[in-house]
Each structure stands twice: as C-alpha cells, then as structure tokens.
Backbone as a ProteinNet text record, in pm:
[ID]
protein_1_A
[PRIMARY]
MPAASITERYLADSVATADPAALIVMLYDRLALDLARAEAALHGGTDLEAAHTNLVHAQDIVLCLRASLRPELWEGSGRLMALYEWLTRMLVQANLEKNPSIVADCLSVVTPLQAAWRQAAAGISADAVA
[TERTIARY]
2037.2	2012.7	2073.4	2139.8	2188.4	2073.8	2143.4	2034.1	1959.7	2069.1	1956.9	1843.3	1903.2	1782.8	1677.9	1692.7	1586.4	1480.5	1547.7	1554.4	1402.8	1485.8	1443	1288.7	1308.7	1155	1074.3	1126.9	1013.9	923	1033.5	968.9	897.3	898.3	859.1	704.2	741.7	583.5	521.1	567.5	480.5	433.5	477.6	432.8	288.1	350.9	240.2	116	157.6	-15.2	-72.7	-0.6	-68.2	-211.7	-274.7	-391.9	-387.4	-493.2	-438	-402.1	-453.7	-406.3	-264.2	-237.7	-94.4	17	-8.3	66.4	95.1	-63.1	-32.4	73.9	76.2	165	292.4	306.8	476.4	549.8	434.5	476.7	531.6	470.9	457.6	573.9	593.2	746.7	844.8	843.9	972.9	983.4	897.7	899.8	960.4	917.6	1006.5	1120.6	1131.9	1291.8	1414.2	1315.2	1403	1442.6	1343.5	1372.9	1474	1473	1542.5	1680.5	1716.5	1862.4	1891.8	1829.7	1856	1881.7	1831.4	1841.4	1992.1	2040.6	2127.3	2256.5	2206.7	2363.8	2404.4	2278.2	2311.2	2369.6	2295.9	2381.9	2518.9	2579.5	2704.3	2769.4	2720.7	2800.1	2873.4	2902.8	2989.6	2957.5	2801.4	2743.7	2652.2	2654.2	2586	2497.2	2584.4	2539.6	2426.8	2422.9	2335.6	2229.8	2231.3	2106.1	2053	2139.3	2057.7	1978.3	1993.1	1950.4	1819.7	1807.8	1696.9	1580.6	1643.6	1538.3	1487.6	1578.9	1491.5	1385.6	1411.8	1346.6	1198.9	1230.7	1125.8	1043.6	1070.9	1030	882.2	956.5	907.2	817.1	829.4	709.1	598	626.7	526.7	431	513.1	453.7	340.6	369	332.9	203.8	200	93.6	3.1	60.5	-53.6	-94.5	-57.2	-150.6	-231.2	-229.9	-342.7	-477.3	-452.6	-580.2	-677.5	-804.3	-901.4	-1016.8	-1022.2	-1064.4	-1225	-1253.2	-1399.9	-1454.8	-1356.5	-1412.7	-1394.7	-1335.4	-1332.1	-1279	-1353.9	-1388.4	-1256.5	-1147.9	-1073.7	-929.3	-940.2	-813.5	-747.3	-838.5	-771.2	-675.1	-683.1	-587.9	-459.8	-497	-385.7	-317.6	-366.6	-314.6	-207.5	-280.8	-159	-68.1	-75.9	29.5	132.1	94.7	168.6	220.4	223.9	269.1	369.2	292.4	459.4	538	498.5	610.8	726.8	642.6	777.2	849.6	769.3	853	973.9	949.3	1022.3	1159.7	1101.1	1225.3	1330.5	1238.9	1354.3	1425.2	1367.7	1457.6	1588.7	1525.6	1627.9	1744.2	1704	1806.2	1894.2	1869.3	1944.6	2036.7	1951.4	2033.5	2115.7	2098.2	2151.1	2118.8	1981.8	1947.2	1880.1	1902.4	1874.9	1746.6	1738.7	1648.2	1500.9	1497.6	1370.1	1346	1425.7	1417.8	1349.9	1392.4	1333.2	1190.4	1166.2	1045.7	957	999.7	910.8	886.7	963.2	947.6	884.9	820.9	774.1	611.1	585.9	461.6	453.9	501.3	480.2	472.3	547.1	527.3	357.4	311.7	184.3	95.1	116.8	4.8	42.1	180.6	252.8	158.1	154.1	103.6	-74.7	-99.2	-252.5	-300.4	-229.7	-226.8	-229.4	-127.4	-119.6	-234.3	-283.3	-416.3	-536.6	-522.9	-623.9	-625.1	-519.6	-506.1	-536.4	-469.6	-497.7	-664.1	-705.3	-915.3	-958.4	-893.2	-962.6	-915.9	-811.4	-747.1	-837.8	-908.9	-1002.6	-1125	-1178	-1301.6	-1310.9	-1197.3	-1217.3	-1233.6	-1150.2	-1140.2	-1263.1	-1338.9	-1497.6	-1576.2
2382	2250.4	2219	2105.8	2069.8	2071.2	2088.2	2060.5	1895.9	1811.9	1698.9	1680.8	1715	1726	1785.2	1881.8	1971.6	1912	1865.1	1762	1646.1	1530.4	1472.1	1471.9	1624.2	1671.5	1692.8	1784.1	1806.5	1688.6	1600	1477.6	1385.2	1414.4	1299.8	1388.9	1505.2	1618	1586.6	1578.7	1550.5	1451.9	1332.9	1219.6	1187.8	1273.7	1243.8	1332.1	1416.8	1537.5	1463.3	1417.3	1371.4	1310.7	1308.3	1228.7	1111.5	1021.8	867.8	875.8	939.4	884.5	984.5	1066	1141.6	1055.1	988.2	862	791.6	745.9	605.3	708.5	798.2	862.4	860.2	922.2	891.3	799.4	665.5	542.5	536.7	501.6	505.5	603.7	689.5	781.2	762	711.2	620	501.9	421.9	310.5	302.9	426.2	443.1	452.9	586.9	637.9	484	425	300.4	200.1	201	134.1	176.3	311.8	363	381.6	411.5	373.4	221.2	120	-3	-47.6	-31.1	-59.1	74.5	148.3	207	143.4	145.5	68.3	-60.6	-157.7	-286.2	-292.3	-176.7	-170.3	-135.9	-44.8	-4	-127.9	-240.6	-346	-306	-186.7	-146	-141.7	-96	-113.3	-166.8	-309.7	-433.6	-395.8	-314.3	-291.1	-202.1	-95.5	1.8	-53.8	-124.5	-207.4	-289.3	-381.2	-444.3	-360.3	-274.4	-192.8	-123.4	-68.4	-36.6	-113	-222.5	-325.1	-382.4	-365.5	-443.7	-344.3	-205	-90.8	-126.5	-162.9	-125.3	-208.3	-342.5	-443.3	-427.3	-343.4	-320.5	-223	-125.9	-38.2	-97	-224.6	-283.9	-366.2	-425.6	-481.6	-400	-280.5	-155	-130.5	-102.7	-104.4	-182.6	-348.2	-461.6	-435.8	-412.4	-400.9	-264.6	-223.3	-93.4	-100.2	-209.7	-246.6	-306.8	-291.1	-310.7	-369.2	-492.4	-602.5	-571.1	-560.8	-497.4	-396.6	-278.1	-179	-144.8	-232.2	-207.2	-350.4	-413	-519.4	-557.4	-412.4	-445.4	-463.5	-511.1	-496.2	-606.2	-721.9	-860.5	-860.3	-812.2	-773.2	-694	-612	-523.2	-601.9	-672.2	-769.3	-837.6	-904.2	-1012.1	-967	-824.7	-735.7	-695.2	-700.4	-662.1	-780.8	-884.7	-1012.9	-1019	-1012.8	-1038.5	-958.2	-827.5	-750.4	-783.4	-835.7	-881.6	-1007.5	-1066.3	-1191.2	-1192.6	-1076	-985.5	-946.4	-838	-785.5	-863	-990.1	-1080.5	-1115.1	-1183.3	-1259.3	-1131.7	-998.6	-922.2	-915	-899.2	-920	-1045	-1118.1	-1250.3	-1243.3	-1222.8	-1219.7	-1135.5	-994.8	-894	-851.5	-854.7	-841.1	-681	-632	-467.2	-495.1	-588.8	-608.7	-632.8	-719	-722.3	-595.7	-525.8	-431.8	-331.4	-307.3	-252.9	-304.3	-400.9	-446	-404.2	-417.7	-381.7	-220.6	-123.8	18.6	51	-33.2	-16.6	-34.6	-147	-160.7	-43.2	-32.2	84.5	243.8	291.7	416	442.3	369.4	387.1	419.9	337	317.1	457.5	496.4	594.4	685.6	718	841.9	816.4	715.4	659	746.6	676.7	730	894.5	962.3	1090.2	1179.6	1108.1	1202	1158.8	1033.2	1052.3	1127.2	1111.6	1186.4	1351.2	1390.7	1531.7	1545.7	1442.7	1457	1482.4	1358.5	1407.6	1525.4	1537.7	1672.3	1820	1810.3	1908.9	1915.4	1747.6	1762.2	1850	1791.4	1802.1	1964.7	2065.7	2193.8	2238.3	2172.2	2267.3	2221.5
1955.8	1911.5	1754.2	1759.6	1609.1	1505.8	1390.2	1290.5	1232.5	1285	1256.1	1358.8	1507.4	1604.6	1541.3	1490.9	1469	1351.5	1239.8	1169.3	1194.2	1312	1352.4	1434.2	1484.8	1560.7	1463.9	1352.7	1263.2	1235.4	1155.8	1112.6	1195.2	1351.1	1444.6	1465.6	1491.6	1491.6	1366.2	1227.5	1106	1125.8	1168.5	1138.2	1284.8	1360.3	1491	1452.5	1401.8	1356.2	1214	1179.6	1006.6	1045.4	941.6	941.5	839.2	862.6	835.7	660.9	622	433.2	407.2	503.3	493.4	511.6	637.4	684.3	551.1	509	389.8	310.5	237.5	161.4	234.8	337.6	379.5	385.6	432.4	388.2	254.2	166.2	29	-36.5	-4.9	-3.6	64.9	123.8	184.9	154.8	73.5	64.2	-86.4	-151.2	-282.3	-307.6	-191	-146.1	-121.3	-21.3	8.5	-133.9	-203.9	-325.6	-399.7	-463.6	-538.6	-454.1	-364.7	-304.6	-276.2	-236.4	-292.4	-422.6	-517.9	-650.3	-662	-643.7	-689.3	-627.6	-499.1	-413.8	-479	-521.8	-602.1	-761	-749	-943.1	-931.3	-830.9	-781.8	-779.5	-687.8	-622.2	-498.3	-463.5	-373.8	-247.5	-212.8	-100.3	-76.1	-23.4	22.7	125.3	208.6	349.4	341.3	272.1	218.3	165.1	60.6	4.2	91.1	182.6	316.5	357.5	429	470.3	476.6	319.3	250.6	225	176	132.8	286.1	380.8	503.6	557.2	555.5	558.1	496.4	351.6	272	327.6	376.7	413.5	519.8	610.1	752.5	683.2	592.3	572.1	500.1	403.1	357.1	457.9	570.9	658	768.2	758.6	793.1	718.3	608.2	496.9	531.4	534.7	515.5	619.6	735.8	904.1	883.5	828.1	777.8	688.5	690	564	658.3	609	703.2	595.9	612.8	501.1	511.3	643.4	665.7	615.8	579.1	539.6	383.6	326.7	170.8	133.6	-11.2	-83.5	-127.9	-152.4	-272.3	-182.5	-49.8	48.8	7	-39.3	-64.7	-141.1	-261.7	-421.4	-346.9	-245.2	-217.7	-140	-36.6	50.2	-41.2	-182.1	-209.7	-251.1	-308.9	-357.8	-233.6	-132.8	-41.2	-3.6	-4.1	-8.5	-71.9	-240.1	-339.9	-306.8	-277.5	-245.2	-168.3	-58.3	84	32	-63	-112.2	-224.2	-301.7	-435.8	-347.8	-228.2	-159.1	-92.6	-21.3	50	-49	-187.6	-278.8	-314.4	-346.5	-390.8	-294.1	-169	-67.9	-53.3	-66.1	-69.6	-217.3	-307.3	-478.3	-475	-416.5	-433.6	-614.3	-649.7	-775.6	-739.6	-823.1	-863.7	-951.1	-1080.5	-1162.6	-1059.1	-915.6	-855.6	-806.2	-758.6	-684.8	-772.6	-886.1	-1000.8	-1040.9	-1036.2	-1081.6	-946.5	-853.8	-716	-708.7	-746.2	-764.6	-868.7	-990.2	-1093.7	-1019.2	-974.8	-897	-758.3	-684.9	-566.3	-632.2	-756.9	-806.6	-858.2	-887.1	-948.7	-828.4	-716.2	-563.5	-551.8	-544	-443.5	-486.6	-625.1	-708.1	-654	-691.2	-645.6	-504.3	-407.1	-295.1	-232.5	-305.6	-265.9	-361.5	-503.4	-521.4	-458	-407.1	-268	-170.1	-82.1	4.8	-0.3	-128.4	-175	-193.1	-250.1	-274	-152.2	-38.3	95.6	180.7	160.9	203.6	172.6	30.4	-52.1	9.2	25.4	51.8	211.1	274.8	426.1	456.1	378.7	343	340.5	188.1	134.9	276.1
[MASK]
++++++++++++++++++++++++++++++++++++++++++++++++++++++++++++++++++++++++++++++++++++++++++++++++++++++++++++++++++++++++++++++++++

C-alpha cells in the first residue's frame, strides 16, 4: 500500500473515531494551517491558486464550525456565531482582494480560539479518564 494511501487511511480513521471535542480541535488545527498557507502564498504573490484553495477550504471549515453550534445548549453561541460570520466575510474579502493582511487578521483571531478549544478538549479527556 503506497504511503499516501496509508496516511489518508490513518487520517480518515482518526476523524471517524474522534470524540466531538477532538473533532473541533482538528477543525481549528486545519483552519489555522489553511490560513498560514494562504497568507504565505499571498505574501509571495506567486501562488495565487494555492492561496485561493486554502482560503476556500478555510471558509468550508468555518461553515462546519458554525453548523456545529448548538444555541439551545450554550447561551454564548450567538457571539461565536457572529465571529464565524465575520471570519467568513473576511476570508471572502481576502480572497477577492488577494490581501495577506486580512488573512493575518483572521489568523490572529483563530489562534486563541484554537488554543482554547485544545485546552477544553484536554480537560474533557482528563475528566473522562478520571
């Protein structure tokens, strides 16, 4: 079996068996990676196709995160929804304008959320073990 197939299988299995908190962390990890790649591609200005691909994928992830919100379970979800809507608008604008500064602004918002979700997921895992 080729190495690429093994890696794809491992990733698919990881996603299929992950608990909800781990899935959110995975989404944030990939969102941050997409934003970093898009920003780098836009700074270089030589790979606008890669920037576009990463920005569109980042938008898909934000839509997935928005869909995962459950307002009936958490009253703070409205603020997070507004943030996801802002991110979506900014990602579209960054893609249209090919503006790395907008992508950097998005990444500066996503990075603390990524850390917070990672910490929360670790706490949930620790509670489950105890």
